[in-house]
Tab-separated table of C-alpha atoms and ligand atoms in Angstrom:
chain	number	residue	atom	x	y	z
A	22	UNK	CA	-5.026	-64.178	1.803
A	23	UNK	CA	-1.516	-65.238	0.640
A	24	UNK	CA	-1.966	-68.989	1.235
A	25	UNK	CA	-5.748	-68.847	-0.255
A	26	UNK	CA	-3.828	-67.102	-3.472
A	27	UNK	CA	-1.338	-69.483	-3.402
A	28	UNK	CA	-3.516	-72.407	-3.375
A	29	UNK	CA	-5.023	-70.564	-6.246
A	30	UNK	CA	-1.903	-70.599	-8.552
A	31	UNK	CA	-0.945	-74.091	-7.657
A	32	UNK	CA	-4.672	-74.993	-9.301
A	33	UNK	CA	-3.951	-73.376	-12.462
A	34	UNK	CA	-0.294	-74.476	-13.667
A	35	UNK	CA	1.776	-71.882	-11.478
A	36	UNK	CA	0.403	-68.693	-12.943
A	37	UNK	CA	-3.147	-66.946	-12.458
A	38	UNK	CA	-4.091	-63.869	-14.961
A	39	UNK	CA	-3.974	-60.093	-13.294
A	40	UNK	CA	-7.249	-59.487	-13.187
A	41	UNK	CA	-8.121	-62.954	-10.824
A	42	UNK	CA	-5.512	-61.684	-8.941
A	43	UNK	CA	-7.031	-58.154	-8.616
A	44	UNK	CA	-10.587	-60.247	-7.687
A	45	UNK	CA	-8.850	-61.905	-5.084
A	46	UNK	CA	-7.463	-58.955	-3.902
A	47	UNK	CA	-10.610	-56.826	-3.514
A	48	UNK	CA	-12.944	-58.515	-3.609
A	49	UNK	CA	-12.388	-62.067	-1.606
A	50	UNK	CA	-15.409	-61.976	0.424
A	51	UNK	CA	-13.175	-62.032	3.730
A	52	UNK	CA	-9.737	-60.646	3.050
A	53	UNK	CA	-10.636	-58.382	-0.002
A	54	UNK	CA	-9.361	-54.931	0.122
A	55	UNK	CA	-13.068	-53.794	-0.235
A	56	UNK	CA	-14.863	-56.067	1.759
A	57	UNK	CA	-13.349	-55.679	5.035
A	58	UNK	CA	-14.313	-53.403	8.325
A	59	UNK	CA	-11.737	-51.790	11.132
A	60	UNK	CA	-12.587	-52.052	14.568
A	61	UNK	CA	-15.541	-49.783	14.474
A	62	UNK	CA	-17.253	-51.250	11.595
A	63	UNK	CA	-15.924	-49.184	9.166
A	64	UNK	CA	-14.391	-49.124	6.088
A	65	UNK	CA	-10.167	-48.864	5.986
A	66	UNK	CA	-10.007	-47.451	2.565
A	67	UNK	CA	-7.263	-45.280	1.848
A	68	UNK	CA	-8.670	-43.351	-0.799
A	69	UNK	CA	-10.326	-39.817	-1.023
A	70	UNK	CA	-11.644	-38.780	-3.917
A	71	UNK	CA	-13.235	-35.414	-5.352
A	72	UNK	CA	-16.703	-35.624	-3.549
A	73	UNK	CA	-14.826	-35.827	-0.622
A	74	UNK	CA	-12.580	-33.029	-1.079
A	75	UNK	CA	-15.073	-30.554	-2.128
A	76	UNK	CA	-19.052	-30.264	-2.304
A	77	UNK	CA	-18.435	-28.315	-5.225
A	78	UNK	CA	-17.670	-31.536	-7.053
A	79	UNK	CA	-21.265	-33.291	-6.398
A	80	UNK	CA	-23.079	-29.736	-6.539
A	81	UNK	CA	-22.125	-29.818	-10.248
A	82	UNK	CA	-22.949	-33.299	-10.681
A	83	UNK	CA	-26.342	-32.469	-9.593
A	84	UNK	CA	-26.597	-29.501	-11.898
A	85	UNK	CA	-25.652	-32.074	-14.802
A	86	UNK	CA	-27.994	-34.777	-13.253
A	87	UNK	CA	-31.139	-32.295	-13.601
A	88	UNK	CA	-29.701	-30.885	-16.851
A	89	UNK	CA	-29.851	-34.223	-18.398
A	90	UNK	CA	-33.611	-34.881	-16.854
A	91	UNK	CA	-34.763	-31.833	-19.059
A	92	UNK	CA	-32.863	-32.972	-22.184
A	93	UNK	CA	-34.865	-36.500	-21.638
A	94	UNK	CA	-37.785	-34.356	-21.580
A	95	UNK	CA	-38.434	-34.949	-17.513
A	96	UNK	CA	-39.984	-37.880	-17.555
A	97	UNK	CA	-42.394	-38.636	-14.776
A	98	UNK	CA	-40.625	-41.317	-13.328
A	99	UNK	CA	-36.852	-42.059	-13.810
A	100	UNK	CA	-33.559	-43.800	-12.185
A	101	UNK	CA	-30.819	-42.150	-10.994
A	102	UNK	CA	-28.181	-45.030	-10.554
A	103	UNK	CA	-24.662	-44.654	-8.768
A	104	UNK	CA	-22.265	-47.338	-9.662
A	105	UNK	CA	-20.040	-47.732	-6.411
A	106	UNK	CA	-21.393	-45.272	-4.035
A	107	UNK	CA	-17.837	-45.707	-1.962
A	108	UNK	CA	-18.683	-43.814	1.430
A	109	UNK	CA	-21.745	-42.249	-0.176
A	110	UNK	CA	-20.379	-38.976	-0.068
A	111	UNK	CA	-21.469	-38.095	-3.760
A	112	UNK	CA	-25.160	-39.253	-3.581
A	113	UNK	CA	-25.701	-37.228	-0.160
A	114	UNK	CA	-24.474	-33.708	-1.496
A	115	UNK	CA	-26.542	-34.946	-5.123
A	116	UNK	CA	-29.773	-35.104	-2.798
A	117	UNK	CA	-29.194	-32.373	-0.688
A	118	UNK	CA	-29.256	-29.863	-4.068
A	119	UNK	CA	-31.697	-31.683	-5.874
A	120	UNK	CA	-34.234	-31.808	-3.165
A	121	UNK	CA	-34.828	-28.514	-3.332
A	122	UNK	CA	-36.661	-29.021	-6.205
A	123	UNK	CA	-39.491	-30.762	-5.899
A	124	UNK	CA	-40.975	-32.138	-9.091
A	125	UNK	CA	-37.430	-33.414	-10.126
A	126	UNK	CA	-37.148	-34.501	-6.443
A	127	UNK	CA	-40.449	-36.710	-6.953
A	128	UNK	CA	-39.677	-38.237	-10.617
A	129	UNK	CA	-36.287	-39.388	-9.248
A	130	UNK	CA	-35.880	-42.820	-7.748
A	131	UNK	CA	-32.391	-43.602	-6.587
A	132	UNK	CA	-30.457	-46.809	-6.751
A	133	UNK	CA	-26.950	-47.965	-5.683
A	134	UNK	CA	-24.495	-50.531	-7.292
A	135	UNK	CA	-22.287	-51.907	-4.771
A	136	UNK	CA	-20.389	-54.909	-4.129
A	137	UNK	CA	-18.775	-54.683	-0.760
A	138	UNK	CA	-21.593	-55.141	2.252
A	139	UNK	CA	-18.958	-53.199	4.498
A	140	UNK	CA	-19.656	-49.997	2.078
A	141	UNK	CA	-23.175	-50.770	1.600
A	142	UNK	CA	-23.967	-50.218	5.635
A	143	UNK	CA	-21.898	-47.114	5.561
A	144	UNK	CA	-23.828	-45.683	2.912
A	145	UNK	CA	-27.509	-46.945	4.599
A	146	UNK	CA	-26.017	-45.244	7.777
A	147	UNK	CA	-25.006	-41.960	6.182
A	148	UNK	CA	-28.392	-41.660	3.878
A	149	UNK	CA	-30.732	-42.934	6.913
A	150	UNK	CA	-34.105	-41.478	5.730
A	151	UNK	CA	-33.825	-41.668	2.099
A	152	UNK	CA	-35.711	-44.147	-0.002
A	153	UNK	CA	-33.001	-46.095	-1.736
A	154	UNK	CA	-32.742	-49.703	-3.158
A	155	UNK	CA	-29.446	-51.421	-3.322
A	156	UNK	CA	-28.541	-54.105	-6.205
A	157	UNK	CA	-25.392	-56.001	-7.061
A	158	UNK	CA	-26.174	-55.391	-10.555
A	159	UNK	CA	-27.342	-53.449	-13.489
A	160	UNK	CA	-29.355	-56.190	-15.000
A	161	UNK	CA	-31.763	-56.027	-11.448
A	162	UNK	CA	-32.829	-52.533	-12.313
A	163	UNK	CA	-36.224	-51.666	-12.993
A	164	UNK	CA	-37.850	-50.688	-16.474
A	165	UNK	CA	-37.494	-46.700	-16.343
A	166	UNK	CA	-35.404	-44.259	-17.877
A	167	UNK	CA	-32.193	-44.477	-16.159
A	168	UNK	CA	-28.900	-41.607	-15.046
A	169	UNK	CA	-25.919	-43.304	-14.406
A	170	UNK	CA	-23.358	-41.654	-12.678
A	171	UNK	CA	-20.241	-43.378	-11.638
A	172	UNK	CA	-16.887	-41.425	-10.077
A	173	UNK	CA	-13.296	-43.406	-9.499
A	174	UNK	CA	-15.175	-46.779	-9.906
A	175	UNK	CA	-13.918	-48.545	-13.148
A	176	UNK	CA	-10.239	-47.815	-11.678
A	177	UNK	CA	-11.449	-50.364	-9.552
A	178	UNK	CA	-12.308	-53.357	-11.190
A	179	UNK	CA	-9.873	-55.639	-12.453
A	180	UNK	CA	-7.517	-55.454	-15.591
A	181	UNK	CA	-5.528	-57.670	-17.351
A	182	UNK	CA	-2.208	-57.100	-18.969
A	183	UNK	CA	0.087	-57.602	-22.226
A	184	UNK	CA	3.339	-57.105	-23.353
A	185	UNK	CA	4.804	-57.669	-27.215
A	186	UNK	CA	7.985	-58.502	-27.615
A	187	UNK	CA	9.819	-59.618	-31.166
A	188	UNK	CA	6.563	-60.660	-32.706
A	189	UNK	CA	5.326	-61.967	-29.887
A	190	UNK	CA	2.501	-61.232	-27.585
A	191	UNK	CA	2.673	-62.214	-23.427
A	192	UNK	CA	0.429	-62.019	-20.760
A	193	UNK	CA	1.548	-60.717	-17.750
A	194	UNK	CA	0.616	-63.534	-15.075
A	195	UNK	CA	1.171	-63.441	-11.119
A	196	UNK	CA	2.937	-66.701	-10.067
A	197	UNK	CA	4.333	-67.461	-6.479
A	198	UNK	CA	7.477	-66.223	-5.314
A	199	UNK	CA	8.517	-67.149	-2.073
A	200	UNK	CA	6.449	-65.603	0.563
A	201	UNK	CA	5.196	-63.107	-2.276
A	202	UNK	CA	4.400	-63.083	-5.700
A	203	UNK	CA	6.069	-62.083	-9.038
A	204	UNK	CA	5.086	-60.784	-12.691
A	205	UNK	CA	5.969	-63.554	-14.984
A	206	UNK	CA	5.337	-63.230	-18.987
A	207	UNK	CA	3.624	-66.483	-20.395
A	208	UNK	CA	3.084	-66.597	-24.534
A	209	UNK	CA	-0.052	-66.278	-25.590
A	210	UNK	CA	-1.246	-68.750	-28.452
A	211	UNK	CA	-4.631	-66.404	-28.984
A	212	UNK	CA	-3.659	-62.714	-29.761
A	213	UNK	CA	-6.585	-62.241	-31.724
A	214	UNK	CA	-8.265	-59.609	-29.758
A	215	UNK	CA	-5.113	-57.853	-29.290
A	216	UNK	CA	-4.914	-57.559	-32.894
A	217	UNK	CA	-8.105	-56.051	-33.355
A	218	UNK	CA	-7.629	-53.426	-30.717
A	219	UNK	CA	-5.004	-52.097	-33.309
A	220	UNK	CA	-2.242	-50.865	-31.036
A	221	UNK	CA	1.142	-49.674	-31.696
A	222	UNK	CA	3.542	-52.925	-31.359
A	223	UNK	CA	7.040	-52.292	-30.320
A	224	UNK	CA	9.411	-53.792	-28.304
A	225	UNK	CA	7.746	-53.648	-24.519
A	226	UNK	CA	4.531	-52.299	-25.470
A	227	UNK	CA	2.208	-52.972	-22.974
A	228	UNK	CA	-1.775	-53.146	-23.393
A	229	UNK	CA	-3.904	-53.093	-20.784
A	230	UNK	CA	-7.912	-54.560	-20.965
A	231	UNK	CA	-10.205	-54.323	-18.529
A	232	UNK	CA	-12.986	-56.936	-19.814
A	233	UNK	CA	-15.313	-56.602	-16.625
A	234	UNK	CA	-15.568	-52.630	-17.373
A	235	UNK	CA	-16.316	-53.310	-21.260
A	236	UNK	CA	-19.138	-55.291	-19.675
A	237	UNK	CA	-20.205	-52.993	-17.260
A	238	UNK	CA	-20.635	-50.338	-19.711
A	239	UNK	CA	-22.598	-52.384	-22.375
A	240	UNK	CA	-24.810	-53.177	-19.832
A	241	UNK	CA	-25.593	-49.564	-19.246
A	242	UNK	CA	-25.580	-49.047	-22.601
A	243	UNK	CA	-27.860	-51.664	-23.148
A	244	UNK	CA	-30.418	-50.287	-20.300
A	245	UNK	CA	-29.833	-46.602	-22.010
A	246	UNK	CA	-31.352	-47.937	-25.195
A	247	UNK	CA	-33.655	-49.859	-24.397
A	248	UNK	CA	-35.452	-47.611	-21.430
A	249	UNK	CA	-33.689	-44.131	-21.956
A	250	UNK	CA	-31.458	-42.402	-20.546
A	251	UNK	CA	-27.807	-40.913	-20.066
A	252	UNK	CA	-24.636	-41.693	-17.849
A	253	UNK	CA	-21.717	-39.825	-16.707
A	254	UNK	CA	-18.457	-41.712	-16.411
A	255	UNK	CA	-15.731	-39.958	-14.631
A	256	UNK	CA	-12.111	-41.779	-13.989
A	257	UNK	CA	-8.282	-41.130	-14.318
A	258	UNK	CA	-7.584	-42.171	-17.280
A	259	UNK	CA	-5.819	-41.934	-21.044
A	260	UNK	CA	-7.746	-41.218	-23.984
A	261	UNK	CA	-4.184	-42.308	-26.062
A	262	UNK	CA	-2.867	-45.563	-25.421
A	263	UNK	CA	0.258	-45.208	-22.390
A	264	UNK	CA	2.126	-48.691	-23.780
A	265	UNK	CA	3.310	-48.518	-20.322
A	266	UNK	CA	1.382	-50.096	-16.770
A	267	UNK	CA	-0.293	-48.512	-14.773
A	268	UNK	CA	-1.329	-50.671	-11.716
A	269	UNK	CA	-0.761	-48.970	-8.980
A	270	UNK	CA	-1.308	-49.619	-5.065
A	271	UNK	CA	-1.741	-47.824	-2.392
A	272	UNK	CA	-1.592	-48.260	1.457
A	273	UNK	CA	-2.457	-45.507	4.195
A	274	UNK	CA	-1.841	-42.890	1.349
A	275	UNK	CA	1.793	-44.590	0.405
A	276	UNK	CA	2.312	-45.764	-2.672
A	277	UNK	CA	3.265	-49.283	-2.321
A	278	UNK	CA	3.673	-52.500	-4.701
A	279	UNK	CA	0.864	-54.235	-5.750
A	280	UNK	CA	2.020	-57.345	-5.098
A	281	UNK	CA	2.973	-56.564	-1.358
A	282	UNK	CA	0.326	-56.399	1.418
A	283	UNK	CA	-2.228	-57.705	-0.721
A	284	UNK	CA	-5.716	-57.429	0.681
A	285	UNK	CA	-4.835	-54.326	2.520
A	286	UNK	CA	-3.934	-51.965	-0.035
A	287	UNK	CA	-5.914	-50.274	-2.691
A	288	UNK	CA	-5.122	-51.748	-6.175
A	289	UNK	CA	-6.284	-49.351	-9.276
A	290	UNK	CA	-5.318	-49.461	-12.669
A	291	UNK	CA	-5.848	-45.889	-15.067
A	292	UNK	CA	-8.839	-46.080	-17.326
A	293	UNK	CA	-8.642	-46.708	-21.498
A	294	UNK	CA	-11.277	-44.187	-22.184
A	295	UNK	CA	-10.073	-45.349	-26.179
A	296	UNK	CA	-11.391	-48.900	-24.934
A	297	UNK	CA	-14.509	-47.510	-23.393
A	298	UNK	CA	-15.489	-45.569	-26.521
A	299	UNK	CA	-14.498	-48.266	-28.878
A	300	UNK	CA	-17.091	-50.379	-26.958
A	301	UNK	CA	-20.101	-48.235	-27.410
A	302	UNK	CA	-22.066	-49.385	-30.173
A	303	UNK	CA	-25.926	-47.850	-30.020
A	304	UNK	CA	-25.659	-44.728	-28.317
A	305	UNK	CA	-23.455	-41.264	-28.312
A	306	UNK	CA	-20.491	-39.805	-26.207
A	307	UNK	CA	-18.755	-36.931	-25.919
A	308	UNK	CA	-15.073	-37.326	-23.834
A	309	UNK	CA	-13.821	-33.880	-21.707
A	310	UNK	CA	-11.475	-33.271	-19.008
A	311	UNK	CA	-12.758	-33.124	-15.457
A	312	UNK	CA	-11.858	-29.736	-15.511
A	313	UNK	CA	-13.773	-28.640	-18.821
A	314	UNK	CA	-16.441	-30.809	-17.298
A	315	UNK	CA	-16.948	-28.671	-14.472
A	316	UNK	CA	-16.256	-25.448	-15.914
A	317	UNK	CA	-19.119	-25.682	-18.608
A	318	UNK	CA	-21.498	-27.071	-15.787
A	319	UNK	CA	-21.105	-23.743	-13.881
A	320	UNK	CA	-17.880	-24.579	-11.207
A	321	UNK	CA	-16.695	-21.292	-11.555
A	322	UNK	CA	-19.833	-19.302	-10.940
A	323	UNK	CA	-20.822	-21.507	-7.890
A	324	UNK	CA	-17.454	-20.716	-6.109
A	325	UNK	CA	-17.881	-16.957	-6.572
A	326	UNK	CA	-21.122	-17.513	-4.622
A	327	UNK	CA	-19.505	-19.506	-2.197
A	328	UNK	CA	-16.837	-17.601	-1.117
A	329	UNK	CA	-18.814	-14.052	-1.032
A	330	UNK	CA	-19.845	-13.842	2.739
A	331	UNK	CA	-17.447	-16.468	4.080
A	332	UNK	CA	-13.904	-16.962	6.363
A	333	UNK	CA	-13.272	-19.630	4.556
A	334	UNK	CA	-12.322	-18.261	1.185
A	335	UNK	CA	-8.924	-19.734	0.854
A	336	UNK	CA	-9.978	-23.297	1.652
A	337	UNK	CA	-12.813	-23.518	-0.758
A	338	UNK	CA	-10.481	-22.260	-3.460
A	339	UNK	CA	-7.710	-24.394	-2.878
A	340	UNK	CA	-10.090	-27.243	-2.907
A	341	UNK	CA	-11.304	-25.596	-6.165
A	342	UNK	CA	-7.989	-25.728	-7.291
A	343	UNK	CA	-8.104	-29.221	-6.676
A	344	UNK	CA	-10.478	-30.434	-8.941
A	345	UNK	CA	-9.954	-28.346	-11.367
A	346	UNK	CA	-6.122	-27.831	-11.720
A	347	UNK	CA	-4.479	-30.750	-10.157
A	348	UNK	CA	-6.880	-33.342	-10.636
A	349	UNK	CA	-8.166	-31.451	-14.300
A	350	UNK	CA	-6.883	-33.193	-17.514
A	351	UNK	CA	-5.499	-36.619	-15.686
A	352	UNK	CA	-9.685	-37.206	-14.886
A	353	UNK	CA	-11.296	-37.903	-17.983
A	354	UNK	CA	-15.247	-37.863	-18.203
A	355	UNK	CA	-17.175	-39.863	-20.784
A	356	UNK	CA	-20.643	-38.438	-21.438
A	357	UNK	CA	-23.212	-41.391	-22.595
A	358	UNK	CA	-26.391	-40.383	-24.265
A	359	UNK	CA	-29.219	-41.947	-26.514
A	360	UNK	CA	-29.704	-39.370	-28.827
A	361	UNK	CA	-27.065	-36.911	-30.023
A	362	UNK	CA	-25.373	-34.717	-27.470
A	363	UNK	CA	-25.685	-31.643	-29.399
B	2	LIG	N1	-17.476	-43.329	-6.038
B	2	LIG	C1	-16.838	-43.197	-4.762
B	2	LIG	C2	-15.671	-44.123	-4.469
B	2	LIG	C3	-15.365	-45.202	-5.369
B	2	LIG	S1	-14.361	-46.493	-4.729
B	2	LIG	C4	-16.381	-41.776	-4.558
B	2	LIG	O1	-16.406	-41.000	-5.514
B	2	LIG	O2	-15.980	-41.458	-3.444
B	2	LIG	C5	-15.010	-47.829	-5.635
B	2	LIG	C6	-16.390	-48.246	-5.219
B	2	LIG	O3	-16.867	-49.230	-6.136
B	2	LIG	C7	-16.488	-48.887	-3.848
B	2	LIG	O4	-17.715	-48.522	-3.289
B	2	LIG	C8	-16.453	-50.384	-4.196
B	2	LIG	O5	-16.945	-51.199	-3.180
B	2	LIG	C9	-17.307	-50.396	-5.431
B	2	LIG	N2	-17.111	-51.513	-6.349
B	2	LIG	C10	-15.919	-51.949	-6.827
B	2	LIG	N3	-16.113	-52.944	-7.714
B	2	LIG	C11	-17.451	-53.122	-7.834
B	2	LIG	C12	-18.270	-53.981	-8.609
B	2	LIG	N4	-17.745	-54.876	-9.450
B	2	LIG	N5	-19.618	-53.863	-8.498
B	2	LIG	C13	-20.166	-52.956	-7.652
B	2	LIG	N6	-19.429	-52.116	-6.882
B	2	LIG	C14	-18.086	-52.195	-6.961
């Protein structure tokens, strides 16, 4: 990985942008963080995110999934799309709730957006049974209505990074540093788009894009107007620009440098919900915390069921807790629909 990302800077003048970094570093179809298996076939990944700590989490999502198909006025035959299924833990508890009901159950057809063939067998191992396409992309989707749901997956795709200094915009580029890497600032002759994003210039300021999730989401906005339809975004994120970075990596749950043990450590950035919205041109959204998000889709109520008859009280609150508390406000959701939310 380090001498193929070498060779990589050497072919572009010493310096290659974050985000072809970040590509590399995921995504390199042998040594990319997300494309690789352990020993047993399995994924490494160090991450765990709400579906996994609770079924509470997908158990709402399912409650907003079939909401959403009675708003569209249950069509007879729709998509329900997950962008990044990770270890498939949120589709699985989504089907086991909405199976139960059977004329939503037979309208739905469900389709998966993944990159990494490692993740894609998991998932076709842990939803054996199920009818469910893959695709690599939006843009291969059939003509129906279409739900998008998508949880921790535009922290994963790459970002790029700015910095102003003394009337003066930088990128910040990874060039080759010994046996590493380093962050090195190169001018920028075209700050055009910066200055459209109108953002507060000062002295270290930095701006982060992520160009390949502005794309992402057109496309589903695109698909939402043209066929129908709705999507729920969920992320950590900032609704306010942070002027600060927030590239982060992490490696068997320690925080580590990004630029260190690339390939085997989990590279996110947080999420410019501002950026997202800004994008949407056609359709509505509404942004809420994770935590009002699950509270107005009936969290609360489903836990005092839960832990009625059970020895498990304390664990399911805790995990409760979770979501809600600890995880609440820093997870942002952005609800996309075609007509007004209202
Ligand atoms: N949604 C999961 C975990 C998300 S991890 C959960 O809640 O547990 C990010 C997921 O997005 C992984 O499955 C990764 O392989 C996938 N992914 C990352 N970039 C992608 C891309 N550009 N296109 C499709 N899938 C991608």
């Amino acid at each position: 990985m380090l001498s193929y990302i070498h060779k990589l800077i050497d072919k572009n003048q010493g310096s290659i942008s974050i985000s072809d970094f970040m590509c590399a570093a995921l995504y390199h179809k042998k040594y990319g963080y997300y494309m690789k298996f352990d020993s047993k076939g399995d994924f490494i990944g160090d991450f765990v995110t709400s579906p996994e700590i609770s079924q509470l989490f997908g158990e709402i999502i399912a409650i907003w999934i079939m909401h959403t198909y009675e708003k569209l006025g249950k069509p007879e035959k729709f998509l329900l799309v997950e962008l990044g299924p990770g270890r498939g833990t949120l589709i699985k508890d989504v089907i086991r709730v909405t199976q139960k009901y059977d004329s939503f159950f037979c309208s739905m057809s469900i389709h998966l957006i993944e990159i990494s063939p490692v993740l894609q067998n998991m998932q076709k191992h842990i939803l054996k049974g199920f009818d469910i396409k893959w695709h690599k992309d939006i843009d291969d989707l059939p003509e129906q209505p279409a739900i998008f749901i998508a949880n921790e997956f535009f922290d994963a795709l790459p970002i790029d990074q700015f910095i102003y200094y003394n009337d003066q915009w930088y990128e910040n580029r990874i060039a080759k540093y010994n046996n590493s890497f380093q962050v090195v600032q190169v001018v920028l002759d075209n700050f055009k788009d910066l200055n459209n994003l109108k953002v507060a210039k000062f002295n270290g300021a930095v701006v982060e894009i992520c160009l390949s999730g502005i794309g992402i989401l057109n496309k589903i906005e695109k698909k939402i107007h043209r066929d129908y339809g709705s999507a729920l975004i969920i992320d950590y994120g900032y609704i306010y620009p942070t002027y600060k970075s927030t590239l982060q990596a992490i490696r068997q749950h320690n925080y580590v440098s990004f630029l260190n043990a690339v390939g085997d450590s989990d590279i996110t950035a947080h999420v410019n919900f501002h950026a997202l919205r800004n994008a949407l041109k056609y359709t509505n959204y509404e942004i809420l915390t994770q935590r009002e998000f699950l509270y107005s889709f009936g969290i609360k109520e489903r836990v005092d069921i839960l832990i009625r008859n059970t020895q498990q009280k304390e664990r399911i609150i805790s995990e409760f807790l979770r979501l809600t508390e600890n995880m609440g406000t820093l997870f942002k959701v952005i609800l996309i629909e075609k007509e007004a939310l209202l």
